[in-house]
Amino acid sequence: MVMNETIQFELIVGERDVKDYTSFYNAKNLSYQHVGLVRHGIKQSRTGWSDGPAYVTQCPIQPGQSYLYNFTIIGQRGTLLWHAHITWLRATVYGAIVILPKKSVSYPFPKPHKEKIIIIGEWWKTDVEAMVNQAAKSGLAPNISDAHTINGHPGPVSGCISKGYTLHVKRGKTYLLRIVNAALNDELFFKIAGHKLTVVEADASYVKPFETDTIFLSPGQTTNVLLTANRGVGKYRIAVTPFMDAPIGFDNLTALATLRYKGASRYGKTILTRIPPLNATPITSAFIDSLRSLNSNDYPARVPLTIDHSLFFAITVGLNPCDTCVFGNKLVSAINNITFLLPTKTSLLEAHYYNIKGVFTDDFPATPPFVFNYTGTQPANIQTNNGTKLYRLNFNSTVQIVLQGTAMIAPENHPFHLHGFNFFVVGQGLGNFDPKKDPLSFNLVDPVERNTVGVPNGGWTVIRFRADNPGVWFLHCHLEVHTTWGLKTAFLVDNGRGPNESPIPPPNDLPKC
């Protein structure tokens, strides 16, 4: 991406009361491409204009223009992700957000000696936008990436002169690693040879600590871990490898980095690690099942126990007619058979705020239009309906969504991300969700609180949240290929009656389409 002015930043702010602290980004003089920037996981309370997804809460920033993202961080701390949120620009435009606790508040775990940010991602040799445009014309899937990266480096792999990222440590010290999966389409394992990691946070929410040797992250997810440098002085391999349990194409290249102890010989042998199998479902399941909220007096888990909106979203991949495509059809994705189309003349939030007619409807189906064996025999007709349909929620209502995977064309994991809210993951399983049996095993005491959650291959996930943030909020698969194909929708949360229960007015410099 070419820019007239280079923008490089890592946001490190303290959690503050709304009265005395406001953080902001200034996206200035972006050239070559129009763009929107998202703070992935920041709740944007009443400040949807700063949420960032193009054509959802703003028109994209045009070349040569600028836009000031102005918002307040309330009650959040931890590690999150920022990235471009239009087409596939987040392949290169991304970074970490670190929100520190108030100075008077300590971590609910031993204070580390130092903190390190580890961002893992994907890289293509080609112009990603040109590749995606060509795929759209052909109706086929875009090319897989050419490498995975650790803090921008693939490491010592074939065809690359990079030696990779080095994480420097001192023996006997404990480090907090803030790990971010900024990849577009790959769920990834993270592992350090010979070392255990203690998980203390997921998606900027503290969790009950547990020890593991392998971290698992879907695109958009973050995990904080404690690493104690308690092995012999030397060099240890860090490996990032993909997880894939579906018969589809993916990038199988391992990214490599080095954990180096102070005093280690420059020419000494690097201790290697055994990487997980590609389809290591038992490892991913064990990791996910171990995630639990602290649910303490200081960090309670406020899980909705009664539900106002009970939704069932079936996730499908289908084929729609395409006259210009290679085989006369194009791959699409859908929720409840709706392949979502974004507007192009205005954003959804502007259309809602100004009551602009004809941009969207609020009749997104709460359940699939027809019931079938979601993870078994699929229907013969896999064509979807195009639409810009939102689901309307009353302010402060409680919501439960069953995210049901299906076996259409290419069954696989789907990491779903909800803007504007955190949610609780109260249940997960394989096969078809059973509305009578499965709720009996829901965790309503200490479920993990997240902003992005995986729907397992051939299975389901249930999330709950309270719709206490008025505006328009995007829900989409965080596999960029599926978002491109239409695996997305949005919630319209109505205003409440109080003075602080409606969006603030739009800023004067809000971009125009």
Short mmCIF file of C-alpha atoms in Angstrom, two decimals, residues 81 90-91 94-96 117-123 147-153 165 178-184 186-191 215-223 238-242 255-257:
data_model
loop_
_atom_site.label_atom_id
_atom_site.label_comp_id
_atom_site.label_asym_id
_atom_site.label_seq_id
_atom_site.Cartn_x
_atom_site.Cartn_y
_atom_site.Cartn_z
CA LEU A 81 -6.10 -5.63 17.11
CA ARG A 90 -5.87 -5.88 6.30
CA ALA A 91 -3.33 -8.23 4.71
CA TYR A 94 -2.75 -3.92 10.92
CA GLY A 95 -1.21 -3.68 14.38
CA ALA A 96 -1.74 -4.24 18.09
CA ILE A 117 3.86 -8.03 21.48
CA ILE A 118 3.76 -10.96 19.05
CA ILE A 119 1.68 -10.40 15.89
CA ILE A 120 1.24 -13.36 13.59
CA GLY A 121 -0.06 -12.88 10.07
CA GLU A 122 -0.18 -13.94 6.43
CA TRP A 123 1.75 -12.64 3.42
CA ALA A 147 3.86 -17.39 3.98
CA HIS A 148 2.91 -16.89 7.60
CA THR A 149 4.76 -14.26 9.59
CA ILE A 150 5.82 -13.52 13.17
CA ASN A 151 6.16 -9.77 13.74
CA GLY A 152 6.46 -9.36 9.98
CA HIS A 153 9.08 -12.08 9.39
CA TYR A 165 12.14 -12.42 14.64
CA ARG A 178 0.55 -10.36 23.94
CA ILE A 179 -0.19 -12.62 20.96
CA VAL A 180 -2.39 -11.36 18.10
CA ASN A 181 -3.62 -13.37 15.11
CA ALA A 182 -3.78 -10.82 12.31
CA ALA A 183 -4.01 -13.46 9.56
CA LEU A 184 -6.77 -13.15 7.00
CA ASP A 186 -5.83 -19.11 8.68
CA GLU A 187 -6.35 -20.33 12.22
CA LEU A 188 -2.93 -20.76 13.76
CA PHE A 189 -1.00 -22.60 16.47
CA PHE A 190 1.74 -20.85 18.45
CA LYS A 191 4.41 -22.86 20.26
CA ILE A 215 -1.77 -21.63 21.87
CA PHE A 216 -4.60 -21.66 19.32
CA LEU A 217 -5.95 -18.47 17.74
CA SER A 218 -8.48 -17.77 15.01
CA PRO A 219 -8.07 -14.66 12.84
CA GLY A 220 -8.84 -11.58 14.94
CA GLN A 221 -8.37 -13.30 18.29
CA THR A 222 -5.79 -12.26 20.87
CA THR A 223 -4.30 -14.21 23.77
CA ILE A 238 9.21 -20.48 18.05
CA ALA A 239 6.80 -21.94 15.49
CA VAL A 240 3.50 -20.73 14.03
CA THR A 241 1.65 -23.38 12.04
CA PRO A 242 -1.85 -23.60 10.52
CA ALA A 255 6.65 -19.34 10.30
CA LEU A 256 9.74 -19.55 12.49
CA ALA A 257 11.25 -17.25 15.12
#
